[in-house]
Amino acid sequence: MTSTFPNISISTERLVLRPFDESDIEAFAEMMNDEMVTAWTSVPQPYTEAHARAWINRLAPAERTEGRGIVFAVAEFLTQRLVGIVHLQNTDWRVRASEISYVVAPWARGEGYASEAALATAQWLFHDQKFERLELRTAADNTASQQVAQKIGCISEGVLRNSWIARTRTEDGEWVDVRTDVIVWSLLPEDLAGIAEQLADTGGFTSYSDWN
């Protein structure tokens, strides 16, 4: 029998992680057209509002209902402006393990939002859902994502050589595929012990609740 995550929201001092809704479509499409998102993910390019609508209305909800993971829209608590996305995927319910990925909008970078959202998700996953492993995979040259992994306490486990296809722009502005190595990171419940002070300094994880 397939297990599923509850439909919940997670709050930090600065952020709320919640299900996507129709009002996010325009901002989400804009965010996913950013060059860094195109370079380091496999999303369609250009990313249209039709793509965003399909993700928000059909694909993201199916991640949870079909037991594969859960998708959170990340918004500023005060303004409700869409900051980014956190996605738990490839969930193994027997092993109690899942893989995390995240995207932050260009305007919101440099504020620590990615690490705050990822750490809040990890705490909820370990403390409430009783999971035992969180995995993160970053392209070898994606230093921004690697910094987030290090900040939340992830341990680098090794390199998967030539295992991902990233994208880069040519001189004429066209996007082309390039093969790259991938660094595998992991986070276990005991790894969070040393992150408590850092979490408190940034507001950190404060609460979670059922989302109706």
Protein backbone atom coordinates (compact mmCIF):
# COMPACT_ATOMS: atom_id res chain seq x y z
CA MET A 1 0.00 0.00 0.00
CA THR A 2 1.38 3.39 -1.04
CA SER A 3 1.94 5.93 1.70
CA THR A 4 1.44 9.65 1.22
CA PHE A 5 2.53 12.82 2.95
CA PRO A 6 -0.19 14.91 4.63
CA ASN A 7 -1.33 18.06 2.82
CA ILE A 8 0.30 20.58 5.13
CA SER A 9 1.91 23.98 5.37
CA ILE A 10 5.17 24.74 7.17
CA SER A 11 5.91 28.15 8.68
CA THR A 12 9.21 29.79 9.52
CA GLU A 13 9.77 33.32 10.78
CA ARG A 14 10.12 34.65 7.23
CA LEU A 15 8.50 32.03 5.02
CA VAL A 16 5.48 29.82 4.54
CA LEU A 17 5.77 26.55 2.62
CA ARG A 18 2.34 25.65 1.24
CA PRO A 19 0.59 23.97 -1.70
CA PHE A 20 0.64 25.89 -4.97
CA ASP A 21 -2.56 27.56 -6.16
CA GLU A 22 -3.80 29.29 -9.30
CA SER A 23 -2.58 32.70 -8.16
CA ASP A 24 1.02 31.43 -8.37
CA ILE A 25 0.95 30.64 -12.09
CA GLU A 26 2.37 33.89 -13.48
CA ALA A 27 5.12 34.26 -10.85
CA PHE A 28 6.04 30.58 -11.10
CA ALA A 29 6.39 30.71 -14.89
CA GLU A 30 8.56 33.82 -14.62
CA MET A 31 10.79 32.17 -12.01
CA MET A 32 11.25 29.00 -14.05
CA ASN A 33 12.40 31.00 -17.09
CA ASP A 34 15.42 32.33 -15.19
CA GLU A 35 18.74 31.39 -16.82
CA MET A 36 20.08 29.61 -13.73
CA VAL A 37 16.95 27.48 -13.53
CA THR A 38 17.22 26.62 -17.22
CA ALA A 39 20.91 25.77 -16.83
CA TRP A 40 20.62 23.44 -13.84
CA THR A 41 17.22 21.79 -14.24
CA SER A 42 15.40 19.83 -16.94
CA VAL A 43 12.33 22.09 -17.10
CA PRO A 44 11.01 23.03 -20.56
CA GLN A 45 12.53 26.15 -22.08
CA PRO A 46 10.86 28.51 -22.56
CA TYR A 47 8.66 27.74 -19.57
CA THR A 48 5.15 28.95 -20.40
CA GLU A 49 2.14 29.71 -18.23
CA ALA A 50 0.60 26.55 -19.70
CA HIS A 51 3.53 24.58 -18.25
CA ALA A 52 3.03 26.32 -14.90
CA ARG A 53 -0.70 25.63 -14.90
CA ALA A 54 -0.16 21.92 -15.63
CA TRP A 55 2.41 21.70 -12.83
CA ILE A 56 0.28 23.53 -10.28
CA ASN A 57 -3.07 21.91 -11.09
CA ARG A 58 -2.04 18.37 -12.01
CA LEU A 59 1.60 17.33 -11.72
CA ALA A 60 2.51 18.76 -8.31
CA PRO A 61 -0.61 17.46 -6.52
CA ALA A 62 0.01 14.01 -8.06
CA GLU A 63 3.45 13.86 -6.46
CA ARG A 64 1.73 13.72 -3.07
CA THR A 65 -1.41 11.74 -3.85
CA GLU A 66 0.56 9.04 -5.70
CA GLY A 67 3.10 8.76 -2.89
CA ARG A 68 6.18 9.99 -4.72
CA GLY A 69 6.80 13.04 -2.53
CA ILE A 70 5.40 16.51 -1.90
CA VAL A 71 5.75 19.93 -3.53
CA PHE A 72 5.81 23.17 -1.55
CA ALA A 73 5.40 26.68 -2.89
CA VAL A 74 7.66 28.91 -0.80
CA ALA A 75 6.34 32.41 -0.15
CA GLU A 76 7.36 35.34 2.01
CA PHE A 77 5.29 35.26 5.19
CA LEU A 78 4.53 38.99 5.22
CA THR A 79 4.07 39.74 1.51
CA GLN A 80 2.99 36.28 0.26
CA ARG A 81 5.25 36.90 -2.74
CA LEU A 82 6.41 33.62 -4.32
CA VAL A 83 10.04 32.99 -3.34
CA GLY A 84 10.57 29.54 -4.80
CA ILE A 85 9.79 25.86 -4.60
CA VAL A 86 10.87 22.90 -2.47
CA HIS A 87 10.24 19.44 -3.86
CA LEU A 88 10.57 16.11 -2.06
CA GLN A 89 10.71 13.36 -4.67
CA ASN A 90 11.72 9.74 -5.30
CA THR A 91 10.43 8.88 -1.83
CA ASP A 92 11.08 5.38 -0.51
CA TRP A 93 8.55 4.66 2.22
CA ARG A 94 10.16 1.41 3.38
CA VAL A 95 13.62 2.96 3.74
CA ARG A 96 12.06 6.24 4.98
CA ALA A 97 14.18 8.28 2.59
CA SER A 98 13.47 11.06 0.11
CA GLU A 99 15.31 13.41 -2.23
CA ILE A 100 15.04 17.20 -1.97
CA SER A 101 15.40 19.83 -4.67
CA TYR A 102 14.74 23.56 -4.61
CA VAL A 103 14.57 26.65 -6.78
CA VAL A 104 14.67 30.28 -5.65
CA ALA A 105 13.45 33.22 -7.73
CA PRO A 106 16.23 35.57 -8.95
CA TRP A 107 14.99 38.52 -6.90
CA ALA A 108 15.05 36.46 -3.68
CA ARG A 109 18.58 35.04 -3.93
CA GLY A 110 21.18 35.97 -1.36
CA GLU A 111 18.65 36.15 1.48
CA GLY A 112 19.15 32.62 2.82
CA TYR A 113 15.67 31.59 1.72
CA ALA A 114 16.76 28.31 0.10
CA SER A 115 18.56 27.05 3.21
CA GLU A 116 15.75 28.22 5.50
CA ALA A 117 13.10 26.44 3.44
CA ALA A 118 15.18 23.29 2.96
CA LEU A 119 16.05 23.08 6.65
CA ALA A 120 12.43 23.56 7.70
CA THR A 121 11.42 20.78 5.32
CA ALA A 122 14.13 18.49 6.71
CA GLN A 123 13.04 19.09 10.29
CA TRP A 124 9.43 18.34 9.43
CA LEU A 125 10.44 15.24 7.48
CA PHE A 126 12.59 13.85 10.30
CA HIS A 127 10.61 14.94 13.36
CA ASP A 128 7.03 14.60 12.18
CA GLN A 129 7.25 12.01 9.41
CA LYS A 130 9.97 9.94 11.13
CA PHE A 131 12.16 9.72 8.02
CA GLU A 132 15.78 8.62 8.35
CA ARG A 133 17.50 10.04 5.27
CA LEU A 134 17.27 13.08 3.02
CA GLU A 135 19.28 13.11 -0.19
CA LEU A 136 20.32 16.04 -2.37
CA ARG A 137 22.01 15.94 -5.76
CA THR A 138 23.81 18.93 -7.20
CA ALA A 139 25.53 19.39 -10.54
CA ALA A 140 29.30 19.63 -10.11
CA ASP A 141 29.44 23.29 -11.15
CA ASN A 142 26.29 24.42 -9.36
CA THR A 143 28.10 26.07 -6.46
CA ALA A 144 25.05 27.96 -5.21
CA SER A 145 23.14 24.74 -4.58
CA GLN A 146 26.21 23.16 -2.99
CA GLN A 147 26.46 26.08 -0.55
CA VAL A 148 22.87 25.46 0.52
CA ALA A 149 23.65 21.78 1.08
CA GLN A 150 26.63 22.66 3.27
CA LYS A 151 24.71 25.31 5.18
CA ILE A 152 21.95 22.92 6.25
CA GLY A 153 24.45 20.30 7.39
CA CYS A 154 24.50 17.87 4.46
CA ILE A 155 27.44 15.50 4.08
CA SER A 156 28.99 14.95 0.67
CA GLU A 157 28.96 11.22 -0.12
CA GLY A 158 30.58 11.09 -3.53
CA VAL A 159 30.37 11.88 -7.22
CA LEU A 160 28.22 10.27 -9.89
CA ARG A 161 30.38 10.77 -12.95
CA ASN A 162 28.84 12.06 -16.17
CA SER A 163 25.34 11.37 -14.82
CA TRP A 164 23.38 14.56 -15.51
CA ILE A 165 22.64 16.79 -18.47
CA ALA A 166 22.81 20.52 -17.76
CA ARG A 167 22.38 23.32 -20.28
CA THR A 168 24.57 26.19 -21.37
CA ARG A 169 24.15 29.10 -23.78
CA THR A 170 26.14 29.26 -26.99
CA GLU A 171 27.53 32.52 -28.38
CA ASP A 172 24.43 32.91 -30.54
CA GLY A 173 22.15 32.59 -27.51
CA GLU A 174 20.93 29.05 -28.09
CA TRP A 175 20.67 26.56 -25.22
CA VAL A 176 22.63 23.32 -25.70
CA ASP A 177 22.92 20.22 -23.51
CA VAL A 178 26.18 19.47 -21.68
CA ARG A 179 27.00 16.39 -19.61
CA THR A 180 28.16 16.92 -16.05
CA ASP A 181 29.06 15.08 -12.87
CA VAL A 182 26.68 15.10 -9.93
CA ILE A 183 27.61 15.39 -6.25
CA VAL A 184 25.46 13.30 -3.90
CA TRP A 185 24.76 14.78 -0.45
CA SER A 186 22.85 13.32 2.47
CA LEU A 187 21.29 14.59 5.67
CA LEU A 188 20.35 12.33 8.60
CA PRO A 189 18.33 13.25 11.70
CA GLU A 190 21.45 13.34 13.87
CA ASP A 191 23.11 15.79 11.47
CA LEU A 192 20.57 18.46 12.45
CA ALA A 193 21.84 18.64 16.03
CA GLY A 194 24.66 20.99 15.12
CA ILE A 195 22.41 23.23 13.04
CA ALA A 196 20.13 24.34 15.90
CA GLU A 197 21.90 27.63 16.63
CA GLN A 198 22.12 28.54 12.97
CA LEU A 199 18.42 27.77 12.62
CA ALA A 200 17.56 30.03 15.55
CA ASP A 201 19.66 32.85 14.13
CA THR A 202 17.60 32.91 10.92
CA GLY A 203 14.19 32.45 12.48
CA GLY A 204 14.16 28.82 11.41
CA PHE A 205 11.45 26.25 11.63
CA THR A 206 8.66 27.29 13.96
CA SER A 207 5.54 25.29 13.22
CA TYR A 208 3.60 23.14 10.78
CA SER A 209 -0.11 22.59 10.42
CA ASP A 210 -2.68 20.69 8.39
CA TRP A 211 -3.53 22.47 5.16
CA ASN A 212 -7.22 22.44 4.38
